[in-house]
C-alpha positions as protocol buffer text, in pm:
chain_id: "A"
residue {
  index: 1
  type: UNK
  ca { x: -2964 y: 351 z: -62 }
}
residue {
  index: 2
  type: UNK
  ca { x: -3005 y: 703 z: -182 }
}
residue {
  index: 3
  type: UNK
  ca { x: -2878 y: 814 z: 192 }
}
residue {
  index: 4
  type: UNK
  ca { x: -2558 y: 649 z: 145 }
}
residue {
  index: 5
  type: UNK
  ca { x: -2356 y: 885 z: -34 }
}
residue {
  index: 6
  type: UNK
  ca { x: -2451 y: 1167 z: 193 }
}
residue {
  index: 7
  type: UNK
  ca { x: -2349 y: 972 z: 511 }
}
residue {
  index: 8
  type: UNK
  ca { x: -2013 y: 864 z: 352 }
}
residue {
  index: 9
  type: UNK
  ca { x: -1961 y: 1202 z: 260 }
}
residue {
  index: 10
  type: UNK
  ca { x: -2010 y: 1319 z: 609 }
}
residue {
  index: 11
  type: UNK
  ca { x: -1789 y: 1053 z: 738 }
}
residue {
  index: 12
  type: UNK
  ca { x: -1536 y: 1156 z: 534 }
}
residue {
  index: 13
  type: UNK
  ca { x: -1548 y: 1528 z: 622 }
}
residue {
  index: 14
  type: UNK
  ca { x: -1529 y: 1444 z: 963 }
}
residue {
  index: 15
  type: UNK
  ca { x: -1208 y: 1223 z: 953 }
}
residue {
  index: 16
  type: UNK
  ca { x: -1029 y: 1495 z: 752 }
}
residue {
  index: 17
  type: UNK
  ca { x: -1124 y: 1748 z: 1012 }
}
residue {
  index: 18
  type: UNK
  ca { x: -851 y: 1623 z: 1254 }
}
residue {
  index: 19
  type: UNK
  ca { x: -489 y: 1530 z: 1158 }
}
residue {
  index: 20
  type: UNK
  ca { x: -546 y: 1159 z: 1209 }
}
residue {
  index: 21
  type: UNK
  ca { x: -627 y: 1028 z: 844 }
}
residue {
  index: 22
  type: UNK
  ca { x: -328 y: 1235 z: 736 }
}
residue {
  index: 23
  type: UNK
  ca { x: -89 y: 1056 z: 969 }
}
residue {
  index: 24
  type: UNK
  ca { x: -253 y: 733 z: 806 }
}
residue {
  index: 25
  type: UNK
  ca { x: -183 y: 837 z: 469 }
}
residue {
  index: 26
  type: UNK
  ca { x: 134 y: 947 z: 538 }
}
residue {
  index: 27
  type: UNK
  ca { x: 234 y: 602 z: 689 }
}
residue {
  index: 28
  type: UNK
  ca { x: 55 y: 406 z: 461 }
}
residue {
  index: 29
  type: UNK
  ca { x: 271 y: 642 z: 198 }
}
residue {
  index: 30
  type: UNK
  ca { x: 562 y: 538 z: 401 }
}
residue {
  index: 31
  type: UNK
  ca { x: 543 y: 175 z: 419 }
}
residue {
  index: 32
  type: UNK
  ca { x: 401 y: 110 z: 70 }
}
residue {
  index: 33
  type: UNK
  ca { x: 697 y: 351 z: -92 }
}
residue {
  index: 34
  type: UNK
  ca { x: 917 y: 137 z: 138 }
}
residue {
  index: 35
  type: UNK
  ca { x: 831 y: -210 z: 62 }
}
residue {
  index: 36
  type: UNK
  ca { x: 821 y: -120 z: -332 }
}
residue {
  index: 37
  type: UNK
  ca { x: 1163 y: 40 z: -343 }
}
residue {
  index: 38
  type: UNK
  ca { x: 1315 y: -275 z: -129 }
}
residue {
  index: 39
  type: UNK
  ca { x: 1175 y: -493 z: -353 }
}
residue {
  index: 40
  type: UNK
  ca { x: 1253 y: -284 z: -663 }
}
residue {
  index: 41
  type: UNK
  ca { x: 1628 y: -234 z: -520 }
}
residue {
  index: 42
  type: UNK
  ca { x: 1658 y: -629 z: -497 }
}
residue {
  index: 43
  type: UNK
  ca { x: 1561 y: -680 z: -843 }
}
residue {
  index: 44
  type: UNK
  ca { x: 1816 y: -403 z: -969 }
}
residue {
  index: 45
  type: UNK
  ca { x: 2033 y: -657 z: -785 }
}
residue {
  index: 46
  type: UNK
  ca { x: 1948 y: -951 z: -904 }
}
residue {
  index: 47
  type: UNK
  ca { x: 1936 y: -840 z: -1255 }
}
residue {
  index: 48
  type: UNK
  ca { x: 2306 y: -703 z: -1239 }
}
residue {
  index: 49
  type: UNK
  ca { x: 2437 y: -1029 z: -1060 }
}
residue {
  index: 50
  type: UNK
  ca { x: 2225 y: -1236 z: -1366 }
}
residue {
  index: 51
  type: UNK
  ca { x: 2441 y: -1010 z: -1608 }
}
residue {
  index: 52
  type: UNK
  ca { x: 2752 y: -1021 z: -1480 }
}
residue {
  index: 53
  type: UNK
  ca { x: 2747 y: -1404 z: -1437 }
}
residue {
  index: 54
  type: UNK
  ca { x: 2627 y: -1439 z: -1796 }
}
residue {
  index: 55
  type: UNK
  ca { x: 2272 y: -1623 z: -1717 }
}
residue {
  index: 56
  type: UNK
  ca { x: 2080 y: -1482 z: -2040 }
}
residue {
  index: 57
  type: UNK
  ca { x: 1816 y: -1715 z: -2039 }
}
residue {
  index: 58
  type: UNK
  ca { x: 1738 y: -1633 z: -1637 }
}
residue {
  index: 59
  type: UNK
  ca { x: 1741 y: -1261 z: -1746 }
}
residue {
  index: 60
  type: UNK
  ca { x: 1504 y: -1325 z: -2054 }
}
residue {
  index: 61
  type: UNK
  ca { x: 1253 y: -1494 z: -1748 }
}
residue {
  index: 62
  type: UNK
  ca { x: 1314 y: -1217 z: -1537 }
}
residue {
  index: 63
  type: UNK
  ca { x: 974 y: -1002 z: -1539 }
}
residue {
  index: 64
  type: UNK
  ca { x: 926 y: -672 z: -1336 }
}
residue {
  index: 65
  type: UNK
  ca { x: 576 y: -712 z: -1281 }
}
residue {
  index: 66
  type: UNK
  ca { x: 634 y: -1023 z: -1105 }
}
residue {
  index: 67
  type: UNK
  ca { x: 870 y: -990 z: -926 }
}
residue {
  index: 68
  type: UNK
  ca { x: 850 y: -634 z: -806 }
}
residue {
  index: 69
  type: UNK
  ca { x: 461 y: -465 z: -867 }
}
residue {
  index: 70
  type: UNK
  ca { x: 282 y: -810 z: -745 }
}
residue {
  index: 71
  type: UNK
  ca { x: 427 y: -867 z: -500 }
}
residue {
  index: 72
  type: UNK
  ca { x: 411 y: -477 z: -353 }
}
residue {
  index: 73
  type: UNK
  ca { x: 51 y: -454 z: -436 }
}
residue {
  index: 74
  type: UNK
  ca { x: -28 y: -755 z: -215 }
}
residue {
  index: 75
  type: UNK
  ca { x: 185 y: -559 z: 66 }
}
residue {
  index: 76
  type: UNK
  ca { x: -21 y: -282 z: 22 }
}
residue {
  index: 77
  type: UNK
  ca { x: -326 y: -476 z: 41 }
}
residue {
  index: 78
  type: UNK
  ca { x: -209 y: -654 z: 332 }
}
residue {
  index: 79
  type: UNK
  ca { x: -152 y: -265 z: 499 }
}
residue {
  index: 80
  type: UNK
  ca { x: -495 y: -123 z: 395 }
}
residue {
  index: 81
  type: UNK
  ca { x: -660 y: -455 z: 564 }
}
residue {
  index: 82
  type: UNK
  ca { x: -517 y: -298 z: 888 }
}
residue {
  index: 83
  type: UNK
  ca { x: -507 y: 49 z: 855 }
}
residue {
  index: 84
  type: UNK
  ca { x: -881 y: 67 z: 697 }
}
residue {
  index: 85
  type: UNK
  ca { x: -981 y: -80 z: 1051 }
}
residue {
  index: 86
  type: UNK
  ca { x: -807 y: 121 z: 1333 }
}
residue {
  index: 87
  type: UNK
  ca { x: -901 y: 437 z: 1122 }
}
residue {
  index: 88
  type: UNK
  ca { x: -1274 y: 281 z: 1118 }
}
residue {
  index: 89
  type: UNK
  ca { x: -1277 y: 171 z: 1505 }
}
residue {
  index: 90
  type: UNK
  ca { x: -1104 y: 477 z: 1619 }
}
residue {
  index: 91
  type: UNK
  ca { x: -1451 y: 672 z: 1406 }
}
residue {
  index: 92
  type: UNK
  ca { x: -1674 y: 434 z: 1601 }
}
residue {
  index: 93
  type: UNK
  ca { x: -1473 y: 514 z: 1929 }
}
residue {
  index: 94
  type: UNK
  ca { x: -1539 y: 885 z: 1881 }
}
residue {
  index: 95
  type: UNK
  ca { x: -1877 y: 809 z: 1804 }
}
residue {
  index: 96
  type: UNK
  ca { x: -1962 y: 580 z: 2125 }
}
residue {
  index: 97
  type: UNK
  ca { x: -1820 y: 818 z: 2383 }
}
């Protein structure tokens, strides 16, 4: 166990080193931003159609958290469960040849 950190930390130099994990951040960046400002636009929109149509009691239910940071941290979960592996297979490639 006391050999973990030091491989991890090697790993980590080593993807770094090239530009790949920076293209992965930078589209994981991309998509996450993208998803949360969709969803955050719709609820701007929803909110404003609730208010000019007079529906107080839907606005008083109306909760940001659930309907826009849930939802976009499950997105970004879903991403990372992808994006964690090619970045990890593409190491292993590397490794194997």
């Amino acid at each position: 166990m006391r050999h973990v950190p030091a491989i991890a930390r090697r790993e980590l130099l080593s993807m770094f080193s090239t530009p790949v994990a920076y293209v992965f951040i930078a589209l994981y960046v991309f998509i996450a931003g993208f998803f949360f400002f969709a969803s955050f636009g719709a609820f701007l929109v929803q909110t404003q159609q609730l208010q000019a149509f007079g529906m107080a009691q839907y606005l008083e239910r109306m909760n940001l958290n659930d309907v826009v940071i849930a939802p976009s941290l499950y997105t970004m979960v879903v991403l990372q469960c992808f994006l964690v592996p090619l970045l990890s297979m593409r190491s292993l490639d590397r490794k194997s040849t």
